Each structure stands twice: as C-alpha cells, then as structure tokens.
PDB file of C-alpha atoms and ligand atoms in Angstrom:
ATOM      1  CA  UNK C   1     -29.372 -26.469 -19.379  1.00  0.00           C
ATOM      2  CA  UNK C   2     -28.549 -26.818 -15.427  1.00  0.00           C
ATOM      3  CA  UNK C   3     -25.181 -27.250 -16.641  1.00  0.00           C
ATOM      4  CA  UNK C   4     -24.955 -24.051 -18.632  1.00  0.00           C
ATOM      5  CA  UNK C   5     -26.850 -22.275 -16.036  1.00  0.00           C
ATOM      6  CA  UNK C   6     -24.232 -23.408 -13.096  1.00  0.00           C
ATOM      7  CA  UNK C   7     -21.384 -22.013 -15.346  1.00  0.00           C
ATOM      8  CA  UNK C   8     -22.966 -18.508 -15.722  1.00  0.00           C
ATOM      9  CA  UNK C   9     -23.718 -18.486 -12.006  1.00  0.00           C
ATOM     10  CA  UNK C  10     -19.783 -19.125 -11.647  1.00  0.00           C
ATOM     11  CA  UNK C  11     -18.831 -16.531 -13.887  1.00  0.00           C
ATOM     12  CA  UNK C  12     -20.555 -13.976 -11.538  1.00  0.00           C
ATOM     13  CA  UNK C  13     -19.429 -15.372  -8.636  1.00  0.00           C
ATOM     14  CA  UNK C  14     -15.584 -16.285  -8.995  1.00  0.00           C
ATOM     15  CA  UNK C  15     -13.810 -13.908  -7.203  1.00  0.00           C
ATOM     16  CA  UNK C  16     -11.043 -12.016  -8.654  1.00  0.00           C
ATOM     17  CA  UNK C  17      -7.179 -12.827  -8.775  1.00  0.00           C
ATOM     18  CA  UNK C  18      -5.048  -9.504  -8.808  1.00  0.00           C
ATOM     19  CA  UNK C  19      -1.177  -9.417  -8.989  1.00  0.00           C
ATOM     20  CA  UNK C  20       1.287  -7.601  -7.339  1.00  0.00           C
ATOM     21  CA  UNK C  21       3.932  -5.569  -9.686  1.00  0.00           C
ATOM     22  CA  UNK C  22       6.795  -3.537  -9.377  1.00  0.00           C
ATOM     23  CA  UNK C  23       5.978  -0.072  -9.701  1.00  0.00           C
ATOM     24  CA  UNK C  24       9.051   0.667 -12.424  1.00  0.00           C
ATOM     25  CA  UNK C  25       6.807   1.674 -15.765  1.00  0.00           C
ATOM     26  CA  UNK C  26       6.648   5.461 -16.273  1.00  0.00           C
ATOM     27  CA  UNK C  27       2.894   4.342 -17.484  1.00  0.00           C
ATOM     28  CA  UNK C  28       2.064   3.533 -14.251  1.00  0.00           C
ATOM     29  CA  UNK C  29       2.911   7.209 -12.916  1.00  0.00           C
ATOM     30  CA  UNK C  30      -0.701   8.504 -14.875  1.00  0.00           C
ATOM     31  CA  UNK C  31      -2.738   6.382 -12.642  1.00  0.00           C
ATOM     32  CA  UNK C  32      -1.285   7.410  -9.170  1.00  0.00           C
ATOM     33  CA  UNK C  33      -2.613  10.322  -8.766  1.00  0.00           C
ATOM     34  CA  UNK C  34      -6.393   9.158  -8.813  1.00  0.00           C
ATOM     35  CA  UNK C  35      -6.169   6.360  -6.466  1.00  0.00           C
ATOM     36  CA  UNK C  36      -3.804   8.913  -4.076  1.00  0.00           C
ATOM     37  CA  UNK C  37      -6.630  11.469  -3.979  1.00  0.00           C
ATOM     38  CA  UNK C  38      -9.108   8.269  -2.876  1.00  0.00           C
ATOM     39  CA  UNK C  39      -6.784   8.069   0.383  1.00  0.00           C
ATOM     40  CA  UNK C  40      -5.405  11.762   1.119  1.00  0.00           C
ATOM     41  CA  UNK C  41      -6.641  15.189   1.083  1.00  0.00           C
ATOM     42  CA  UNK C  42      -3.209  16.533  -0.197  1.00  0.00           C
ATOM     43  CA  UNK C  43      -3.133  14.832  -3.267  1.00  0.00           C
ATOM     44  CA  UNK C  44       0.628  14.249  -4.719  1.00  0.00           C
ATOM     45  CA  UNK C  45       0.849  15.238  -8.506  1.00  0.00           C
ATOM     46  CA  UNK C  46       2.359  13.025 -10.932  1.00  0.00           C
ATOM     47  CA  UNK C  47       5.756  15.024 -11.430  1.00  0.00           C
ATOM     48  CA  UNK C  48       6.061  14.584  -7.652  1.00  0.00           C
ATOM     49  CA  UNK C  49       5.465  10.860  -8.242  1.00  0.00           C
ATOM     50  CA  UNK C  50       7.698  10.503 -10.959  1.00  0.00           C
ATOM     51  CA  UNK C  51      10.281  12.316  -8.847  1.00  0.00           C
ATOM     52  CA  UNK C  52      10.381   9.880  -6.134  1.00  0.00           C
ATOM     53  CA  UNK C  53      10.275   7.030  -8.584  1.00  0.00           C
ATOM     54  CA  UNK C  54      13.268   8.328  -9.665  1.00  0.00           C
ATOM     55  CA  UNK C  55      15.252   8.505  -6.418  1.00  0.00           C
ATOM     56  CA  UNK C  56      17.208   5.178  -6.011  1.00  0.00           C
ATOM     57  CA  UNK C  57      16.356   4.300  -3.223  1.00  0.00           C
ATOM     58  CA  UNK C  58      12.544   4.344  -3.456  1.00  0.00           C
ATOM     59  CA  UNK C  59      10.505   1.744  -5.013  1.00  0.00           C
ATOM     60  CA  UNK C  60       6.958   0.363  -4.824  1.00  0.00           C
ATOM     61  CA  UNK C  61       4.306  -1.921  -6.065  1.00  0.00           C
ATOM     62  CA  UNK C  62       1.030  -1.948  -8.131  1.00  0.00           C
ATOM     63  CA  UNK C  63      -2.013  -4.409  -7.388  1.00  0.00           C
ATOM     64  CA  UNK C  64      -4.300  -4.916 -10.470  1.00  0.00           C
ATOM     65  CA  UNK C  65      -6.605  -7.739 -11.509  1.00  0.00           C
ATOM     66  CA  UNK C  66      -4.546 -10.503 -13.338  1.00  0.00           C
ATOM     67  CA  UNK C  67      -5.284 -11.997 -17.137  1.00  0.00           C
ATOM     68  CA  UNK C  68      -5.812  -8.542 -19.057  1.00  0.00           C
ATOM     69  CA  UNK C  69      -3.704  -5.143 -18.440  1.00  0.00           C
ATOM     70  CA  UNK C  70      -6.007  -3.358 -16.538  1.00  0.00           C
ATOM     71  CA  UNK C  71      -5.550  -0.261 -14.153  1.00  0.00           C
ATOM     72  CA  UNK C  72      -4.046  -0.790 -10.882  1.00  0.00           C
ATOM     73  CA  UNK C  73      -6.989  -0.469  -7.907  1.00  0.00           C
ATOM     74  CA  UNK C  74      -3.741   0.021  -5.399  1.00  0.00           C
ATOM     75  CA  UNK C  75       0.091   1.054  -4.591  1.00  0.00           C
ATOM     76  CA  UNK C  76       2.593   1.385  -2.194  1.00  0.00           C
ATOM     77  CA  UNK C  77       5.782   3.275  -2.222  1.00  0.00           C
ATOM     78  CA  UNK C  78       8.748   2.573   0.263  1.00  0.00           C
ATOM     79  CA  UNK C  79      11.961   3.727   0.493  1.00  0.00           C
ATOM     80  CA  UNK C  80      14.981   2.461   1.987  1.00  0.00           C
ATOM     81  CA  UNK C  81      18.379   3.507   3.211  1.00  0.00           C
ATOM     82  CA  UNK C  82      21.174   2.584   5.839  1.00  0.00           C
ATOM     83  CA  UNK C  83      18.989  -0.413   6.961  1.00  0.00           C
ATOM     84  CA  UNK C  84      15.812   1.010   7.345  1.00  0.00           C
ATOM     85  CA  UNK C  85      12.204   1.142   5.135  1.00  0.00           C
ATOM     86  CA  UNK C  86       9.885   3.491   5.230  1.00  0.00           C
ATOM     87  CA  UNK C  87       6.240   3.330   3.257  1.00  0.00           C
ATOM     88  CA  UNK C  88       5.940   7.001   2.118  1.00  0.00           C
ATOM     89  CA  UNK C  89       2.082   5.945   0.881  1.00  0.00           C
ATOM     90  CA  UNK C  90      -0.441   2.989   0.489  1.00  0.00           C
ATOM     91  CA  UNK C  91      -3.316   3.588  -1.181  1.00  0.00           C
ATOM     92  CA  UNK C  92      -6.268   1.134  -2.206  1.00  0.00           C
ATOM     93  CA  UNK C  93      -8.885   2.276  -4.264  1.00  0.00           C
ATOM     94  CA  UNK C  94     -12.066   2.875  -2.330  1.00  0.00           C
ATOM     95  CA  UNK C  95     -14.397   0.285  -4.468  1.00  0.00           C
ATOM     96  CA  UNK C  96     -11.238  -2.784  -3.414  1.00  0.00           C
ATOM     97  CA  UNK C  97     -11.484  -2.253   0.114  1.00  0.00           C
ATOM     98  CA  UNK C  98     -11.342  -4.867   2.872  1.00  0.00           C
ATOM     99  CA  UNK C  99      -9.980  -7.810   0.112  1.00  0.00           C
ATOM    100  CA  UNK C 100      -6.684  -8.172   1.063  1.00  0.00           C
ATOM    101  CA  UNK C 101      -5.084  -5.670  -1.286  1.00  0.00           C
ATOM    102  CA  UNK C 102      -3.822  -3.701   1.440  1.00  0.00           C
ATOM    103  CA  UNK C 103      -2.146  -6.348   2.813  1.00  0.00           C
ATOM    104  CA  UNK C 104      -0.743  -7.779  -0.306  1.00  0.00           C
ATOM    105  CA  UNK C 105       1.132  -4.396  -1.274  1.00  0.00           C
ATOM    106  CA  UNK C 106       2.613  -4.262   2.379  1.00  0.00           C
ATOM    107  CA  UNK C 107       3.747  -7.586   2.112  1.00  0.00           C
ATOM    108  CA  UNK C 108       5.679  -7.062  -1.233  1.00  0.00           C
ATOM    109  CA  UNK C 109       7.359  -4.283   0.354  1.00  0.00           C
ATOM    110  CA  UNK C 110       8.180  -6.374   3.765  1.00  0.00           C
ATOM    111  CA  UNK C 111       9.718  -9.365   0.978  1.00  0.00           C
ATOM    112  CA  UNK C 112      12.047  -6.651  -0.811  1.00  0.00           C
ATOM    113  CA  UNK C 113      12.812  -5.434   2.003  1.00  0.00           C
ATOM    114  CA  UNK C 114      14.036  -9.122   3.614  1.00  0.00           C
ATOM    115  CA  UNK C 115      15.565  -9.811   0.024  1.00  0.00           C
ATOM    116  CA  UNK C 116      17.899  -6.273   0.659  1.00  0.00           C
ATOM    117  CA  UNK C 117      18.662  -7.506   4.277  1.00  0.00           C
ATOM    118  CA  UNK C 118      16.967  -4.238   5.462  1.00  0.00           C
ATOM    119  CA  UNK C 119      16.466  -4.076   9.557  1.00  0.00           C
ATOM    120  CA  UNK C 120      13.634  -2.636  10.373  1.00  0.00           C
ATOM    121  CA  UNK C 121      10.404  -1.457   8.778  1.00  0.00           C
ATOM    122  CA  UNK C 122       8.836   1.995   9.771  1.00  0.00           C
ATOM    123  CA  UNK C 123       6.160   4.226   9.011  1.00  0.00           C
ATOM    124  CA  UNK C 124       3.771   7.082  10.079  1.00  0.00           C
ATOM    125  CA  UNK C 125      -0.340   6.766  10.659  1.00  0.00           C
ATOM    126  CA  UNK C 126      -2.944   9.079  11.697  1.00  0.00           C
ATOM    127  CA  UNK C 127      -4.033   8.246  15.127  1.00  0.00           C
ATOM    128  CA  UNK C 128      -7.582   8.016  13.663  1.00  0.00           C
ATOM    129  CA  UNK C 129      -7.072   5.784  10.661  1.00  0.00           C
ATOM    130  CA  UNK C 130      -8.613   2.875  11.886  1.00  0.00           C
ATOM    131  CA  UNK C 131      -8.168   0.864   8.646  1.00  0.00           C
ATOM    132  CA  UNK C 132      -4.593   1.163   8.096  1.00  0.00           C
ATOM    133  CA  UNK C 133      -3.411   0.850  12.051  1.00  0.00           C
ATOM    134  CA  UNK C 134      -5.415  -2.572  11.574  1.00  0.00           C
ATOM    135  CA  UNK C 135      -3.460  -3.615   8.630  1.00  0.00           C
ATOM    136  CA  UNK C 136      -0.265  -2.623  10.375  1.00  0.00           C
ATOM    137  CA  UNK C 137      -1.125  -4.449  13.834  1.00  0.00           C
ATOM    138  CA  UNK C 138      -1.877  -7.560  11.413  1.00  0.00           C
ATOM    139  CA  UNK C 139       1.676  -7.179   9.840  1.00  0.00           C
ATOM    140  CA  UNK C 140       3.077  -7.383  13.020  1.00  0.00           C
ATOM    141  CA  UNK C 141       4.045  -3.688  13.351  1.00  0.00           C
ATOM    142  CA  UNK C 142       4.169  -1.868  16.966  1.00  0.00           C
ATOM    143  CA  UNK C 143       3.897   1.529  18.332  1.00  0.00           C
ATOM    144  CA  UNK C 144       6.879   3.307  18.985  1.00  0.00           C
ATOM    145  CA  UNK C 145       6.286   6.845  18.860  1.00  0.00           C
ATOM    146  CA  UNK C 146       3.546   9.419  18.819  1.00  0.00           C
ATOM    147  CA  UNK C 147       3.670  12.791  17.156  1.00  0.00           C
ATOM    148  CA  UNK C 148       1.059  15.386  18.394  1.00  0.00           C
ATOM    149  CA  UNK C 149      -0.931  17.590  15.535  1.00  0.00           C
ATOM    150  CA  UNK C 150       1.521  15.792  12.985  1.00  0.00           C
ATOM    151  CA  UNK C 151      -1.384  15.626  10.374  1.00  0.00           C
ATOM    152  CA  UNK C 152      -4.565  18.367   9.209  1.00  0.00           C
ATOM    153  CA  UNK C 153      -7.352  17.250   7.705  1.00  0.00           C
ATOM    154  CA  UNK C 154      -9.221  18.333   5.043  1.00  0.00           C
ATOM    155  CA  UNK C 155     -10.696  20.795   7.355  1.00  0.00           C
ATOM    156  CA  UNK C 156      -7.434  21.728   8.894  1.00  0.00           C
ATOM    157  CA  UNK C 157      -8.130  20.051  12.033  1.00  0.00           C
ATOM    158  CA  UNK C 158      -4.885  18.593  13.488  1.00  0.00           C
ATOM    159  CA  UNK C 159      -4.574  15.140  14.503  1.00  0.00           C
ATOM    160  CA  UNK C 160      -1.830  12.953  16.123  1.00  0.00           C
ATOM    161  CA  UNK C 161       0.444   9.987  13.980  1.00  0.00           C
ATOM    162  CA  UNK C 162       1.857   6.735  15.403  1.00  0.00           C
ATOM    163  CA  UNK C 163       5.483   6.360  15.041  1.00  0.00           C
ATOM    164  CA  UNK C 164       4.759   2.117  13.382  1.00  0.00           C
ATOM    165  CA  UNK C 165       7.831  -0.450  13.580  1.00  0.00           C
ATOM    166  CA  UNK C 166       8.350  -3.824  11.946  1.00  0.00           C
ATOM    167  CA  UNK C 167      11.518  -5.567  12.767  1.00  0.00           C
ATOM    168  CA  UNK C 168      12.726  -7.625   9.813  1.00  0.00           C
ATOM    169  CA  UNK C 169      15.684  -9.094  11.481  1.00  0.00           C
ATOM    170  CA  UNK C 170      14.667 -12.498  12.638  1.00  0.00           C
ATOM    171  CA  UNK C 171      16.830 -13.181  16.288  1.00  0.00           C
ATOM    172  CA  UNK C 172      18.378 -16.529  16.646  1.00  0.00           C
ATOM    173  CA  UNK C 173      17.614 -17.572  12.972  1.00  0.00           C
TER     174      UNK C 173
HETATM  175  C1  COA K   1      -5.230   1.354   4.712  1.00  0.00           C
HETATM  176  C2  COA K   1      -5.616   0.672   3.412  1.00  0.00           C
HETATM  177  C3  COA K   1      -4.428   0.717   2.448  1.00  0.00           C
HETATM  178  C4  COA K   1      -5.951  -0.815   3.735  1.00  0.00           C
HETATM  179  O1  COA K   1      -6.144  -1.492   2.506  1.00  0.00           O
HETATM  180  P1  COA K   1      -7.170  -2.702   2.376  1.00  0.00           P
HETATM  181  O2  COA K   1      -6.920  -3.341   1.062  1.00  0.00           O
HETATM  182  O3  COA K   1      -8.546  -2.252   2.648  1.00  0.00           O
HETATM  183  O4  COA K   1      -6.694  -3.655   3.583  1.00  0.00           O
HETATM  184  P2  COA K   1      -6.789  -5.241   3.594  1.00  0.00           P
HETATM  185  O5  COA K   1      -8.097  -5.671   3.022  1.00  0.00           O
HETATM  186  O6  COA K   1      -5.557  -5.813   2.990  1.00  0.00           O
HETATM  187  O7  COA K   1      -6.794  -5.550   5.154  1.00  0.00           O
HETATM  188  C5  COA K   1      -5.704  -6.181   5.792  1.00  0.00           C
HETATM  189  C6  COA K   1      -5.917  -6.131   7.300  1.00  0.00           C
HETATM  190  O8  COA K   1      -6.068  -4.775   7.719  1.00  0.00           O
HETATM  191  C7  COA K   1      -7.021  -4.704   8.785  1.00  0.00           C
HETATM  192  N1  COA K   1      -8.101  -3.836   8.365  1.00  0.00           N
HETATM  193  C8  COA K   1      -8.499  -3.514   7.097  1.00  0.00           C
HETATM  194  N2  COA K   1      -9.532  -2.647   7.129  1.00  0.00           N
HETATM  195  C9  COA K   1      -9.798  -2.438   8.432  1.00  0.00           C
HETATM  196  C10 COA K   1     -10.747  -1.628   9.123  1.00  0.00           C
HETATM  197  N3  COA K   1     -11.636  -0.859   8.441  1.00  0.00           N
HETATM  198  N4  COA K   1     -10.722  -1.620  10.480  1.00  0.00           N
HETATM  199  C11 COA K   1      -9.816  -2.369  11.165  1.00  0.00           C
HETATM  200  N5  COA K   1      -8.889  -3.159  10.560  1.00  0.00           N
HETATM  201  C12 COA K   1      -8.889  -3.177   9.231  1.00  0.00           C
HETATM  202  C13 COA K   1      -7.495  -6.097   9.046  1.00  0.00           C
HETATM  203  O9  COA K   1      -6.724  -6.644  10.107  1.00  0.00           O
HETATM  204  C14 COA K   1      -7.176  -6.827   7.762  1.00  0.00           C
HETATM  205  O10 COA K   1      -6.837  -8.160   7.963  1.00  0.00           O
HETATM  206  P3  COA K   1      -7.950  -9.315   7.794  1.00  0.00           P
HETATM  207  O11 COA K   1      -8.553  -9.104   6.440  1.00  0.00           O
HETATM  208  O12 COA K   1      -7.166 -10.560   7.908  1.00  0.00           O
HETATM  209  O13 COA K   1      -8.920  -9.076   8.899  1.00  0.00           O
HETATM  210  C15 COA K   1      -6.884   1.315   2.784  1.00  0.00           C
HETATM  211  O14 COA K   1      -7.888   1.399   3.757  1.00  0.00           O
HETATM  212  C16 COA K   1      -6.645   2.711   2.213  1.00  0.00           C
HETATM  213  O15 COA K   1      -6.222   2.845   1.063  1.00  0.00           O
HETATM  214  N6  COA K   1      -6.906   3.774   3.018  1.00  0.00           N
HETATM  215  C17 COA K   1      -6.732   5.164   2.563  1.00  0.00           C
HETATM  216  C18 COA K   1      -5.262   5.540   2.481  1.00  0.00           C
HETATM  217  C19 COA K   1      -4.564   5.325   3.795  1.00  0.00           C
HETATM  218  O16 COA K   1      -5.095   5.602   4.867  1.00  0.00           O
HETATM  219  N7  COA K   1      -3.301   4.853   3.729  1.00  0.00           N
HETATM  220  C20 COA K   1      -2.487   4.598   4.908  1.00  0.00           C
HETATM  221  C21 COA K   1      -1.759   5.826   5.307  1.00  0.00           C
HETATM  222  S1  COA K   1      -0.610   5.525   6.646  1.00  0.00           S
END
C-alpha cells in the first residue's frame, strides 16, 4: 500500500523533461503566434512568421515537454549572416517561467551558431526587461550599446534597448 502510495506521490512530483527542436515544420508556425503575444505587445502574425522561416538565413528552436507531441511552451528565432547572429525573438510561455527554458532555447542557438563558425552573438533588450537581461548576463552576453526610446509599450510609452554581445570565438583555443 506504502509502496503504491510512494509511486503516486512520484507521479505528481517528477518534474518535467522538455526537448529542444528545430523550428523547420510549417506546423509549428500555428502555435507562434500565441506564445509571441505572451511576451510582446506587437504581436507578429503567422504569415510574418512563416516569412522569416523562410529566409535562409534564419532559423530557430521549439521547447516542448518530451514523450508525447505536445505544443511547444517556448521559441527562439535567430538569424545569421557574414559572421554574426542575431535572436530576432525568445519567447517562453508565461505558465514555464523561471525553469530553464529560456536558457535552453538560447543555448541551442549559441551551439548552431559555434557549429556555423559564426563570430559573435548579438541582440536587442528593453532596458526594463529584467528577466531576459538576466538570462543574457547568465549567457555571458555584455552591453555594448544603448538605444534611447528604441521600444513603446503597450501604452506607447518609450523606453531604451541594450545593444547585448556574445563573442563565440574562443581566443587562444
Ligand atoms: C526572457 C525569457 C525568455 C526568459 O525565459 P525563462 O525560461 O523564464 O528563463 P530561464 O528560466 O531559462 O532563466 C535563465 C536565467 O535567466 C535569468 N532570469 C530568468 N528570469 C529572471 C528574472 N525574472 N529576473 C532576473 N533574472 C532572471 C536567471 O539568471 C536565470 O538563470 P538561473 O535559473 O540559473 O538563475 C522569458 O521571461 C520571456 O519569455 N519573456 C517575455 C518575452 C521577452 O521578454 N523576450 C526577450 C526579448 S529581448
């Protein structure tokens, strides 16, 4: 009884596993969208998405929970050209917050962009998004840039972006 008891108690408690994917299936376009409009007030429409997707030099990646084909709870989409990345958006779905999804998108991106012998990582961030400057800092990004009133919010108020870097190219090694 203890026994069967323990194992229900595990069921409840065992964390989830997600994977990583590359972002590559048209049906994958329907569900970006709703987790963009969870992270931005300008929402990007799926022809816009499917337009990037298109463009060779853009790709990204999908985080969903492993074992069954379920809907993703996060992407990222990156582009790169003549050396350099660039995350054009990163989105985790509010409920998945703070459990390493984040971090496991950008980190995709980073390895694709080591296995293309890219340079340098970059990216832009609202000077008041706490959460993502934090992932970035973790990452091992720096500030190189500022852009005043770069971003409105949903109110129209104007705030400043970060200018992020990564560099990819390992000296001495
Ligand atoms: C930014 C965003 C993608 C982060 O995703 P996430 O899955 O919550 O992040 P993770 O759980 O992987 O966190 C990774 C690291 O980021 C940092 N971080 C995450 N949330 C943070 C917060 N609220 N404050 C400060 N740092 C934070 C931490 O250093 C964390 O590392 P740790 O877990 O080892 O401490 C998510 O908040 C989001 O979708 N925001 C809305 C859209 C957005 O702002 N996109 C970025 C536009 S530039």
């Amino acid at each position: 009884m203890a026994g069967i008891l323990a194992w229900i108690l595990s069921l409840f408690s065992r964390r989830s596993e997600y994977i990583v994917m590359p972002l590559e299936q048209i049906a994958d376009i329907a569900d970006l969208p709703f987790l963009h409009a969870q992270g931005f007030s300008r929402v990007w429409s799926e022809e816009e998405f499917a337009s990037l997707i298109a463009q060779d030099n853009v790709f990204g990646f999908t985080v969903r929970e492993s074992g069954r084909s379920k809907r993703p709870h996060g992407f990222v989409l990156a582009r790169h050209a003549a050396g350099e990345g660039e995350i054009l958006t990163i989105v985790v779905s509010k409920a998945k917050r703070g459990e390493g999804l984040g971090r496991m998108l950008m980190e995709a991106v980073l390895r694709e962009l080591h296995k293309e012998r890219a340079e340098v990582l970059l990216l832009e961030v609202d000077e008041t998004n706490a959460s993502a400057i934090g992932l970035y800092k973790r990452l091992g990004f720096t500030t190189v840039g500022t852009r005043p009133g770069y971003y409105r919010d949903g109110e129209g108020k104007a705030t400043g972006a970060f200018v992020m870097q990564r560099d990819l190219i390992r000296r001495g090694g």
